[in-house]
Amino acid sequence: MSVLAKEGLQPVEERHAQQARARRWMRKRSAMRIFELVVWTAAVAVVFLLPSKMLILTEIAILALFAVSLDLVLGFAGIVSLGHAAFFGLGAYAAGLFARHVMAEPVIGLLIAGAASGVLGYATSFLVLRGSDLTRLMTTLGIALMLAEVANQMAWLTGGADGLSGFSLDPILGLFPFDLWGRNGYIYCLAALFISTMVARRLAFSPFGLSLKAIKNNPARAALVGVPARRRLIITYAIAAVIAGCAGALLTQTTSFVSPDVLAFHRSADVLLVLVIGGTGYLYGGILGAIGFTLLKDWLSVVTPQYWMFWIGLLLVILVVVGRERLAGWIEHVRGRLASGGGHSP
Amino acid sequence: MTTVLETFGLKRRFGAFMATNDVSLKIEQGARHALIGPNGAGKTTLINLLTGVLVPTAGTIILRGDDITRLPSHLRVKRGLTRTFQINQLFSEYSPLESVTLAILEREGFGGNLWSPVAGYGQLIDEAAALLARFRLASVMEERTSRLPYGKQRLLEIALAFASRPRILLLDEPAAGVPEEERYEVLSIVSDLPADVTVVLIEHDMDLVFSFATRISVLVAGALFAEGSVEEIASHPGVKAVYLGEAA
Amino acid sequence: MLTILFDGIAYGMLLFILACGLTITLGLMNFINLAHGAFAMAGGYVTVVMMNRYGISFYWCLPAAFFVSAALGALLERVLYRRLYQASHLDQVLFSVGLVFMSVAAADYVMGGQQQLIQLPPELSGRTEILGIGIGRYRLFTIVVCAALAFALQLILARTRFGSRLRAAVDDRRVAMGLGINVSMVFALTFAFGSGLAGLGGAMGAEILGLDPNFPLKFMIYFLIVVAVGGTSTVSGPFLAALLLGVADVAGKYYVPAIGPFIIYGLMIIMLILRPAGLFARGAR
């Protein structure tokens, strides 16, 4: 008796039931979880509940956007990057230069900055994808350092070590001016974060996104089910670069200033830590991690203003040695409690 | 009989070591072609060359008239050539349903879609569920692959290759590592593969080879030692010697 | 021009000594230790403290720097690094970046943020004439010491029992263990040795490379390039890579100061395009 039950030998009802079950499971896999609604509701609520904290909340939103973009690179594409700040920084400078020399409209500036970073991301993806993990570290770090050097050298354009200033931004869409309390700035950044996360979410649950984690998990197998890995990774890297560039642009636009610090190594390292705190591979790790990191850094810089870097480093060491898996497992547990019906998360 | 897969003087060197030594092989359409040989003979290396996991040092590979020698793996899959691995290569973090759906999506050309949710491809999910049911994996299709018992993982390995609707399927020791009780399932599947799929099988189990194969190639030290029909190989004195360790 | 070449060679040799510990750690334990520069910095600061605070002669500082850094390396290896040998590369990167941050902040706290200056002994300062070329005496000293070390390393690896055990453990850890080689001892000793070398490099480099709390961050990219370009399977690979890097950097900064800092990045990109597996890679790794 053959085990490979031929089609037609299986009772139709049973097969239909299985297929319905499969479809349901797939739908549930990509369904909006309760904790997601909680996050966005809270993000909007703080506009009314914490009106005096708009500046730090804007900082969180920008960092969250930056971290979501790195999650695409790290958590989905599996590329360990030490230089993601390159895209953040390019976006920041692009937005600043655009506002200063071309047009002070923020939304257009945001899109231009994103596009510029996307181009850089696409161009460098070919280099980044060559070689091993180690070479990738060198490449990503090198590109960020190179850009920082460019910013430093081309002082006539970028303001050098003093940074770029002397521009201000027009009201968003002509209607919402950047006010001193930062409320409109925050809403602007939140909107950008929301749209980007939703776009990233669609990507994550699309066939493209399905193939990404497969490539990360088992590249040999992925190739043998027909996945063109290189092409997918290049596109992902470029998209992540666009989002990171937007984050940088938002920083410029909300502060009317660009400092060379946007390309500093610690930016790349900080955003890695954000993802370590929040978890990778489910997009919200960037948001949750950004909240945690910013609050922590804020508290630390009050307690030990000069040497907070030490405590951040210590946190990294502890987190890794204790085990990210344990932390991730704890997060899964909490997520499972918050999610509807305890569905299996990818 | 048409030749679907052919190699000409295929060579692969690792430093001073010749893993594949001037192999010229012909696989016929619809064949059940077994590849046997002692351990270390280079059978898996040959499969790696055929599927693009390794690039040959010399020689050519022709798939239905096209030269695929330098073609990347994923494009060979698109042309109907795929394989299973001797040691399971699965997506450990995915469920069987996700893995098979991925394979089907790629096959149908939807893999590059960035926007539509996977959940929307109802018909393809149906196909995945049906395929998994045929491989007796329906009950575990939502489980994470890493949690499945080895026998089920082995079945998934074959199911995954099958999901790409290959025209040529290379099986690398499909029953390897499978506990005795579960071997029957795996071997049944192998013998039940549709007649229009050409199967190349690496196997050590001689009973399976002699009952399943229509043609046998014997590989020794990277080179083709003997080739022929089942009767020819079974009575070939050199083959027995090679296996039993006598002077060849 | 020859002076520049000479300076570049001295710089490159220093980079080699500094980076070779990283090469060994990566090649042997497959551990990406970005905090390697911190051990170098430790050696440098030990030298500064010994010389400036206690007036100890420069020549005693060098072995002291080696041993202090080696001890530090041995301690950290046993307590921390050992747990992460099986960890993912991401975890190793995060961990070592964390260590870097801690070391930078600690150095800032203990020693202050300024560049550290040491007074070289008179016989090593100034210039001397060899074959009509003006050569800095300290540069010459550096080259001689580093070359001797490189040669000794090659000998140790190729000729001694420890060297063969090391090479065996690199090749196949499990088989080496099966042969009775105490792999964890080999790892511990090697890590300590590599850190010690870094410390020595840091001590010697205080004059040529400078020393401040940002040292591990500043030179991270240099080490990464040396290791990625030079590969991890030989001593000569990183040696040549470091020389190339040193000469290119020094020459670039001197002749074309506008694009000088970009030379190393240009080198990096060219190498990536031409030989992504590194200039001296032996096989798939």
PDB file of C-alpha atoms in Angstrom, chain B residues 14-208:
ATOM      1  CA  PHE B  14      40.131  20.891  -4.308  1.00  0.00           C
ATOM      2  CA  GLY B  15      43.762  21.880  -4.133  1.00  0.00           C
ATOM      3  CA  ALA B  16      45.610  18.711  -5.036  1.00  0.00           C
ATOM      4  CA  PHE B  17      42.596  16.498  -4.543  1.00  0.00           C
ATOM      5  CA  MET B  18      40.527  15.460  -7.578  1.00  0.00           C
ATOM      6  CA  ALA B  19      37.048  15.010  -6.171  1.00  0.00           C
ATOM      7  CA  THR B  20      35.428  14.550  -9.557  1.00  0.00           C
ATOM      8  CA  ASN B  21      37.619  13.068 -12.235  1.00  0.00           C
ATOM      9  CA  ASP B  22      36.523  13.332 -15.834  1.00  0.00           C
ATOM     10  CA  VAL B  23      32.944  12.200 -15.389  1.00  0.00           C
ATOM     11  CA  SER B  24      30.862  11.876 -18.537  1.00  0.00           C
ATOM     12  CA  LEU B  25      27.360  10.862 -17.630  1.00  0.00           C
ATOM     13  CA  LYS B  26      24.131  10.530 -19.565  1.00  0.00           C
ATOM     14  CA  ILE B  27      20.743  10.571 -17.865  1.00  0.00           C
ATOM     15  CA  GLU B  28      17.719   9.547 -19.928  1.00  0.00           C
ATOM     16  CA  GLN B  29      14.254  11.005 -19.692  1.00  0.00           C
ATOM     17  CA  GLY B  30      12.112   9.203 -17.133  1.00  0.00           C
ATOM     18  CA  ALA B  31      15.018   7.090 -15.908  1.00  0.00           C
ATOM     19  CA  ARG B  32      15.498   5.821 -12.411  1.00  0.00           C
ATOM     20  CA  HIS B  33      19.221   6.275 -12.406  1.00  0.00           C
ATOM     21  CA  ALA B  34      21.168   5.195  -9.349  1.00  0.00           C
ATOM     22  CA  LEU B  35      24.574   6.513  -8.453  1.00  0.00           C
ATOM     23  CA  ILE B  36      26.482   4.188  -6.217  1.00  0.00           C
ATOM     24  CA  GLY B  37      30.001   3.852  -4.963  1.00  0.00           C
ATOM     25  CA  PRO B  38      32.024   3.564  -1.789  1.00  0.00           C
ATOM     26  CA  ASN B  39      32.199   6.399   0.720  1.00  0.00           C
ATOM     27  CA  GLY B  40      34.219   9.341  -0.450  1.00  0.00           C
ATOM     28  CA  ALA B  41      33.767   8.394  -4.108  1.00  0.00           C
ATOM     29  CA  GLY B  42      32.525  11.870  -4.916  1.00  0.00           C
ATOM     30  CA  LYS B  43      28.822  11.169  -5.400  1.00  0.00           C
ATOM     31  CA  THR B  44      27.655  14.187  -3.407  1.00  0.00           C
ATOM     32  CA  THR B  45      30.279  16.355  -5.101  1.00  0.00           C
ATOM     33  CA  LEU B  46      28.825  15.326  -8.429  1.00  0.00           C
ATOM     34  CA  ILE B  47      25.335  16.283  -7.302  1.00  0.00           C
ATOM     35  CA  ASN B  48      26.729  19.588  -6.030  1.00  0.00           C
ATOM     36  CA  LEU B  49      28.217  20.238  -9.457  1.00  0.00           C
ATOM     37  CA  LEU B  50      25.010  19.308 -11.229  1.00  0.00           C
ATOM     38  CA  THR B  51      22.930  21.627  -9.065  1.00  0.00           C
ATOM     39  CA  GLY B  52      25.298  24.565  -9.054  1.00  0.00           C
ATOM     40  CA  VAL B  53      26.379  24.369  -5.432  1.00  0.00           C
ATOM     41  CA  LEU B  54      29.918  23.913  -6.741  1.00  0.00           C
ATOM     42  CA  VAL B  55      31.503  25.235  -9.910  1.00  0.00           C
ATOM     43  CA  PRO B  56      33.419  22.658 -11.959  1.00  0.00           C
ATOM     44  CA  THR B  57      37.132  23.025 -12.588  1.00  0.00           C
ATOM     45  CA  ALA B  58      36.577  21.725 -16.104  1.00  0.00           C
ATOM     46  CA  GLY B  59      33.909  20.112 -18.234  1.00  0.00           C
ATOM     47  CA  THR B  60      30.337  20.968 -19.168  1.00  0.00           C
ATOM     48  CA  ILE B  61      26.845  20.146 -18.019  1.00  0.00           C
ATOM     49  CA  ILE B  62      24.022  20.118 -20.537  1.00  0.00           C
ATOM     50  CA  LEU B  63      20.401  20.215 -19.420  1.00  0.00           C
ATOM     51  CA  ARG B  64      17.997  19.413 -22.233  1.00  0.00           C
ATOM     52  CA  GLY B  65      20.281  20.922 -24.769  1.00  0.00           C
ATOM     53  CA  ASP B  66      21.280  24.025 -22.768  1.00  0.00           C
ATOM     54  CA  ASP B  67      24.691  24.553 -21.255  1.00  0.00           C
ATOM     55  CA  ILE B  68      24.119  25.126 -17.552  1.00  0.00           C
ATOM     56  CA  THR B  69      27.696  24.673 -16.378  1.00  0.00           C
ATOM     57  CA  ARG B  70      27.968  28.149 -14.929  1.00  0.00           C
ATOM     58  CA  LEU B  71      24.310  28.794 -14.295  1.00  0.00           C
ATOM     59  CA  PRO B  72      23.452  29.688 -10.667  1.00  0.00           C
ATOM     60  CA  SER B  73      21.440  27.158  -8.648  1.00  0.00           C
ATOM     61  CA  HIS B  74      18.203  29.064  -8.553  1.00  0.00           C
ATOM     62  CA  LEU B  75      18.067  29.287 -12.328  1.00  0.00           C
ATOM     63  CA  ARG B  76      18.599  25.554 -12.638  1.00  0.00           C
ATOM     64  CA  VAL B  77      15.588  25.062 -10.402  1.00  0.00           C
ATOM     65  CA  LYS B  78      13.588  27.261 -12.760  1.00  0.00           C
ATOM     66  CA  ARG B  79      14.592  24.880 -15.548  1.00  0.00           C
ATOM     67  CA  GLY B  80      13.320  21.926 -13.629  1.00  0.00           C
ATOM     68  CA  LEU B  81      16.422  20.586 -11.907  1.00  0.00           C
ATOM     69  CA  THR B  82      16.480  20.288  -8.152  1.00  0.00           C
ATOM     70  CA  ARG B  83      17.683  18.014  -5.381  1.00  0.00           C
ATOM     71  CA  THR B  84      17.459  16.876  -1.821  1.00  0.00           C
ATOM     72  CA  PHE B  85      20.404  16.955   0.551  1.00  0.00           C
ATOM     73  CA  GLN B  86      21.908  14.050   2.396  1.00  0.00           C
ATOM     74  CA  ILE B  87      21.775  16.063   5.605  1.00  0.00           C
ATOM     75  CA  ASN B  88      18.494  17.900   5.822  1.00  0.00           C
ATOM     76  CA  GLN B  89      18.652  21.444   4.578  1.00  0.00           C
ATOM     77  CA  LEU B  90      15.410  22.924   5.727  1.00  0.00           C
ATOM     78  CA  PHE B  91      14.131  26.266   6.887  1.00  0.00           C
ATOM     79  CA  SER B  92      14.328  25.462  10.572  1.00  0.00           C
ATOM     80  CA  GLU B  93      12.422  28.559  11.664  1.00  0.00           C
ATOM     81  CA  TYR B  94       9.567  28.072   9.228  1.00  0.00           C
ATOM     82  CA  SER B  95       6.685  25.669   9.392  1.00  0.00           C
ATOM     83  CA  PRO B  96       6.359  23.040   6.612  1.00  0.00           C
ATOM     84  CA  LEU B  97       3.447  25.039   5.291  1.00  0.00           C
ATOM     85  CA  GLU B  98       5.504  28.221   5.013  1.00  0.00           C
ATOM     86  CA  SER B  99       8.421  26.363   3.433  1.00  0.00           C
ATOM     87  CA  VAL B 100       6.375  24.579   0.806  1.00  0.00           C
ATOM     88  CA  THR B 101       4.310  27.680   0.059  1.00  0.00           C
ATOM     89  CA  LEU B 102       7.537  29.552  -0.525  1.00  0.00           C
ATOM     90  CA  ALA B 103       8.709  26.931  -2.998  1.00  0.00           C
ATOM     91  CA  ILE B 104       5.395  27.062  -4.854  1.00  0.00           C
ATOM     92  CA  LEU B 105       5.353  30.858  -4.927  1.00  0.00           C
ATOM     93  CA  GLU B 106       8.826  30.883  -6.439  1.00  0.00           C
ATOM     94  CA  ARG B 107       7.841  28.270  -8.965  1.00  0.00           C
ATOM     95  CA  GLU B 108       4.855  30.282 -10.096  1.00  0.00           C
ATOM     96  CA  GLY B 109       6.934  33.435 -10.373  1.00  0.00           C
ATOM     97  CA  PHE B 110       5.297  35.332  -7.516  1.00  0.00           C
ATOM     98  CA  GLY B 111       8.364  35.221  -5.306  1.00  0.00           C
ATOM     99  CA  GLY B 112       9.390  38.773  -6.090  1.00  0.00           C
ATOM    100  CA  ASN B 113       6.104  40.322  -5.112  1.00  0.00           C
ATOM    101  CA  LEU B 114       6.742  42.900  -2.400  1.00  0.00           C
ATOM    102  CA  TRP B 115       3.212  43.951  -1.738  1.00  0.00           C
ATOM    103  CA  SER B 116       0.545  41.236  -1.734  1.00  0.00           C
ATOM    104  CA  PRO B 117       0.356  39.223   1.462  1.00  0.00           C
ATOM    105  CA  VAL B 118       1.198  35.547   1.181  1.00  0.00           C
ATOM    106  CA  ALA B 119      -2.097  34.761   2.848  1.00  0.00           C
ATOM    107  CA  GLY B 120      -3.872  36.045  -0.244  1.00  0.00           C
ATOM    108  CA  TYR B 121      -2.554  33.284  -2.488  1.00  0.00           C
ATOM    109  CA  GLY B 122      -5.300  30.902  -1.486  1.00  0.00           C
ATOM    110  CA  GLN B 123      -4.911  28.458  -4.346  1.00  0.00           C
ATOM    111  CA  LEU B 124      -1.206  28.083  -3.838  1.00  0.00           C
ATOM    112  CA  ILE B 125      -1.673  27.542  -0.115  1.00  0.00           C
ATOM    113  CA  ASP B 126      -4.212  24.854  -1.003  1.00  0.00           C
ATOM    114  CA  GLU B 127      -1.662  23.169  -3.202  1.00  0.00           C
ATOM    115  CA  ALA B 128       0.893  23.327  -0.412  1.00  0.00           C
ATOM    116  CA  ALA B 129      -1.521  21.786   2.059  1.00  0.00           C
ATOM    117  CA  ALA B 130      -2.430  19.043  -0.398  1.00  0.00           C
ATOM    118  CA  LEU B 131       1.198  18.254  -1.094  1.00  0.00           C
ATOM    119  CA  LEU B 132       1.993  18.100   2.601  1.00  0.00           C
ATOM    120  CA  ALA B 133      -0.981  15.807   3.096  1.00  0.00           C
ATOM    121  CA  ARG B 134       0.361  13.452   0.444  1.00  0.00           C
ATOM    122  CA  PHE B 135       3.634  13.342   2.331  1.00  0.00           C
ATOM    123  CA  ARG B 136       1.835  12.539   5.580  1.00  0.00           C
ATOM    124  CA  LEU B 137       2.817  15.932   7.021  1.00  0.00           C
ATOM    125  CA  ALA B 138      -0.633  17.481   7.257  1.00  0.00           C
ATOM    126  CA  SER B 139      -0.849  17.058  11.011  1.00  0.00           C
ATOM    127  CA  VAL B 140       2.380  18.974  11.582  1.00  0.00           C
ATOM    128  CA  MET B 141       2.208  21.520   8.833  1.00  0.00           C
ATOM    129  CA  GLU B 142       1.932  24.473  11.198  1.00  0.00           C
ATOM    130  CA  GLU B 143       4.732  23.323  13.503  1.00  0.00           C
ATOM    131  CA  ARG B 144       8.144  24.901  13.420  1.00  0.00           C
ATOM    132  CA  THR B 145      10.370  22.621  11.346  1.00  0.00           C
ATOM    133  CA  SER B 146      13.082  22.439  13.988  1.00  0.00           C
ATOM    134  CA  ARG B 147      10.587  20.771  16.336  1.00  0.00           C
ATOM    135  CA  LEU B 148       9.705  17.951  13.957  1.00  0.00           C
ATOM    136  CA  PRO B 149      11.070  14.435  14.406  1.00  0.00           C
ATOM    137  CA  TYR B 150      13.831  13.481  12.001  1.00  0.00           C
ATOM    138  CA  GLY B 151      11.707  11.184   9.862  1.00  0.00           C
ATOM    139  CA  LYS B 152       9.167  13.927   9.237  1.00  0.00           C
ATOM    140  CA  GLN B 153      11.945  16.369   8.442  1.00  0.00           C
ATOM    141  CA  ARG B 154      13.276  13.942   5.872  1.00  0.00           C
ATOM    142  CA  LEU B 155       9.849  13.727   4.279  1.00  0.00           C
ATOM    143  CA  LEU B 156       9.701  17.511   4.243  1.00  0.00           C
ATOM    144  CA  GLU B 157      13.088  17.594   2.542  1.00  0.00           C
ATOM    145  CA  ILE B 158      11.660  15.563  -0.325  1.00  0.00           C
ATOM    146  CA  ALA B 159       8.332  17.415  -0.301  1.00  0.00           C
ATOM    147  CA  LEU B 160      10.157  20.711  -0.617  1.00  0.00           C
ATOM    148  CA  ALA B 161      12.068  19.550  -3.663  1.00  0.00           C
ATOM    149  CA  PHE B 162       8.875  18.146  -5.066  1.00  0.00           C
ATOM    150  CA  ALA B 163       7.015  21.417  -4.606  1.00  0.00           C
ATOM    151  CA  SER B 164       9.138  22.970  -7.335  1.00  0.00           C
ATOM    152  CA  ARG B 165       7.608  20.432  -9.785  1.00  0.00           C
ATOM    153  CA  PRO B 166      11.027  19.376 -10.997  1.00  0.00           C
ATOM    154  CA  ARG B 167      11.509  17.477 -14.204  1.00  0.00           C
ATOM    155  CA  ILE B 168      14.725  16.056 -12.873  1.00  0.00           C
ATOM    156  CA  LEU B 169      15.085  15.269  -9.216  1.00  0.00           C
ATOM    157  CA  LEU B 170      18.424  14.379  -7.653  1.00  0.00           C
ATOM    158  CA  LEU B 171      18.025  12.542  -4.364  1.00  0.00           C
ATOM    159  CA  ASP B 172      21.055  12.329  -2.124  1.00  0.00           C
ATOM    160  CA  GLU B 173      20.577   9.306   0.134  1.00  0.00           C
ATOM    161  CA  PRO B 174      16.926  10.041   0.889  1.00  0.00           C
ATOM    162  CA  ALA B 175      16.714   7.450   3.649  1.00  0.00           C
ATOM    163  CA  ALA B 176      19.941   8.448   5.377  1.00  0.00           C
ATOM    164  CA  GLY B 177      19.644   8.772   9.102  1.00  0.00           C
ATOM    165  CA  VAL B 178      16.003   7.795   9.095  1.00  0.00           C
ATOM    166  CA  PRO B 179      15.091   5.353  11.868  1.00  0.00           C
ATOM    167  CA  GLU B 180      14.228   1.839  10.720  1.00  0.00           C
ATOM    168  CA  GLU B 181      10.482   2.222  11.338  1.00  0.00           C
ATOM    169  CA  GLU B 182      10.246   5.302   9.174  1.00  0.00           C
ATOM    170  CA  ARG B 183      12.409   4.163   6.263  1.00  0.00           C
ATOM    171  CA  TYR B 184       9.470   2.489   4.601  1.00  0.00           C
ATOM    172  CA  GLU B 185       7.616   5.780   4.257  1.00  0.00           C
ATOM    173  CA  VAL B 186      10.550   7.500   2.638  1.00  0.00           C
ATOM    174  CA  LEU B 187      11.351   4.650   0.289  1.00  0.00           C
ATOM    175  CA  SER B 188       7.724   4.314  -0.734  1.00  0.00           C
ATOM    176  CA  ILE B 189       7.657   7.934  -1.739  1.00  0.00           C
ATOM    177  CA  VAL B 190      10.759   7.511  -3.810  1.00  0.00           C
ATOM    178  CA  SER B 191       9.344   4.581  -5.704  1.00  0.00           C
ATOM    179  CA  ASP B 192       6.030   6.330  -6.195  1.00  0.00           C
ATOM    180  CA  LEU B 193       7.407   9.420  -7.864  1.00  0.00           C
ATOM    181  CA  PRO B 194       5.589  10.139 -11.142  1.00  0.00           C
ATOM    182  CA  ALA B 195       6.955   8.432 -14.231  1.00  0.00           C
ATOM    183  CA  ASP B 196       7.583  11.654 -16.122  1.00  0.00           C
ATOM    184  CA  VAL B 197       9.998  12.891 -13.453  1.00  0.00           C
ATOM    185  CA  THR B 198      13.552  11.737 -14.060  1.00  0.00           C
ATOM    186  CA  VAL B 199      15.133  10.587 -10.819  1.00  0.00           C
ATOM    187  CA  VAL B 200      18.818  10.312 -10.008  1.00  0.00           C
ATOM    188  CA  LEU B 201      19.368   8.592  -6.736  1.00  0.00           C
ATOM    189  CA  ILE B 202      22.416   8.259  -4.530  1.00  0.00           C
ATOM    190  CA  GLU B 203      21.894   5.334  -2.283  1.00  0.00           C
ATOM    191  CA  HIS B 204      23.771   2.751  -0.276  1.00  0.00           C
ATOM    192  CA  ASP B 205      20.861   0.427   0.290  1.00  0.00           C
ATOM    193  CA  MET B 206      21.452  -2.147  -2.458  1.00  0.00           C
ATOM    194  CA  ASP B 207      17.992  -3.684  -2.178  1.00  0.00           C
ATOM    195  CA  LEU B 208      16.467  -0.333  -2.915  1.00  0.00           C
TER     196      LEU B 208
END
